[in-house]
Amino acid sequence: MLEKSAFLLDVFTPDGGAYRLTELVAATGLSKPTVHRLTADLVRLGWLEREGARYRLGPKLFELGSLVPRRRDLRETALPFLQDLFEATREIVHLGVREDLEVVYLERIHGHEAVWLPSRIGGRLPLTCTGLGKAMLAFSDAELTERVLAGPLPGLTPFSVTDPERLSLSLEKTQVSGLAYEEQEAAEGVGCVAAPVFEGGSAVAAVSVAVPVARFRPARLAPAVRTAALGVSRALRGGAG
Amino acid sequence: MLEKSAFLLDVFTPDGGAYRLTELVAATGLSKPTVHRLTADLVRLGWLEREGARYRLGPKLFELGSLVPRRRDLRETALPFLQDLFEATREIVHLGVREDLEVVYLERIHGHEAVWLPSRIGGRLPLTCTGLGKAMLAFSDAELTERVLAGPLPGLTPFSVTDPERLSLSLEKTQVSGLAYEEQEAAEGVGCVAAPVFEGGSAVAAVSVAVPVARFRPARLAPAVRTAALGVSRALRGGAG
DNA sequence: ATGTTTGTTCCATGACACGGAACAGTTCCG
DNA sequence: CGGAACTGTTCCGTGTCATGGAACAAACAT
């Protein structure tokens, strides 16, 4: 019952789209009456919402999700620094954390003319295709890096690194510079520079700026990104008060 | 089972704090073994997380909540205008929608020295104590206003309006000016000016700026707030893609 | 040491989730 | 139009699994 509900809600995770009953049946493998009853219950609770024949995630989940302390507190202390970074660069600013082999986006700030990116708050992308991911990976313990290098490297664009050798080299570079770069590996036409956020010695998060390649000047962005990440790290040290 | 889980998770809604098993038993009225089993299941699903003897909302909920289309889309189209508003005022910027008799906060942008406020993303406050709430209430259909004026008016501070007469008057004023003001009604020492966001003729959201009373100059903030709210309304008209 | 509170495990009972099947309502195409 | 193919909904007998009392174990207080 509970597990089935979770399974059902997980169908929505990739992009939060809207699905019909039959699609949910197909995606979950549950029986039709079960999905029917389940969705009805979830709608009643506000966890799903129904518009015509389509189901979408409901407002109650938004409320609950926004209150998750881990995420909320980090986002809250990072926000002023992300604002600084946005004002300094006027480009798309990201904050993310690692979860298993993926980066989960916590915040995403942008202005009026933002290019398309696959990143969405609450969304997940492979560590190896994103600046955020590389920044965190470079400063995680070796066991994780090995796991990543062992498995096949997923790609989001033709430019995504899929060669373990090259990835390993790039991670070493960010280990000395404290900065991770990425060009067109997450989205074609977009580059990114990222820096890790530390808490208690380990990289718990990362900050990045994403820029259309046409005006992508990493050297100019680097100081601002570094400053922001450092600022967040200090604020985390400083405590929540 | 599902309903009990929802009931259990609702215990966390006010502030997302951490609770012990016994506290959850007391708050829900469920039996001890039931809560024990339920929390174990929820932890396994990532909906709760356990640290020692305390339970908190889990990361999975954050992911699901961030993907809720209604909220995400509005937040996404409003964000650039909120950024403009923040840069123009350098004060705390809010975006919120109405849900029943309360305002639910969707976004909250602030800089380094932010004063304390009861508002939290995903949190709820009474319509009548907040600028956002008044802005939306003033442009909702009369039936809602009557419901609000009928019931007892909740108060967050000694300054919160509790007199229906005065509230009604203040709503009329915002109907002509298109702006809602509030001084120390949500938090002592903080004033606020808000403007409604329209979509399809009705006020679906509102934008506000909150400022310490010491430097609260409503007339100076008004144009920026109005501009931001208008911009969001236009962007919503323009369509999501 | 002793009582008290909190967390965990066990188990017999019964409620209710389950899915096959049959029905209704829509859409699609000839 | 009309029938075929699909989707959404309801029904109901079966079997599962959630339920809470009770007993136990751990942690804490005094």
PDB file of C-alpha atoms (C1' of nucleotides) in Angstrom, chain C residues 2-18:
ATOM      1  C1'  DT C   2      14.291   1.315  41.648  1.00  0.00           C
ATOM      2  C1'  DG C   3      10.743   3.343  39.313  1.00  0.00           C
ATOM      3  C1'  DT C   4       9.510   5.539  34.922  1.00  0.00           C
ATOM      4  C1'  DT C   5       9.534   6.489  30.291  1.00  0.00           C
ATOM      5  C1'  DT C   6      10.738   5.197  25.634  1.00  0.00           C
ATOM      6  C1'  DG C   7      11.672   2.059  21.891  1.00  0.00           C
ATOM      7  C1'  DT C   8      11.093  -2.658  20.044  1.00  0.00           C
ATOM      8  C1'  DT C   9       9.180  -7.344  19.207  1.00  0.00           C
ATOM      9  C1'  DC C  10       5.453 -10.863  19.155  1.00  0.00           C
ATOM     10  C1'  DC C  11       1.146 -12.580  17.802  1.00  0.00           C
ATOM     11  C1'  DA C  12      -3.954 -13.664  17.178  1.00  0.00           C
ATOM     12  C1'  DT C  13      -7.570 -11.223  15.101  1.00  0.00           C
ATOM     13  C1'  DG C  14     -10.137  -8.994  11.682  1.00  0.00           C
ATOM     14  C1'  DA C  15     -10.370  -5.271   8.499  1.00  0.00           C
ATOM     15  C1'  DC C  16      -9.443  -4.003   4.042  1.00  0.00           C
ATOM     16  C1'  DA C  17      -6.355  -4.100  -0.010  1.00  0.00           C
ATOM     17  C1'  DC C  18      -6.307  -6.940  -3.956  1.00  0.00           C
TER      18       DC C  18
END
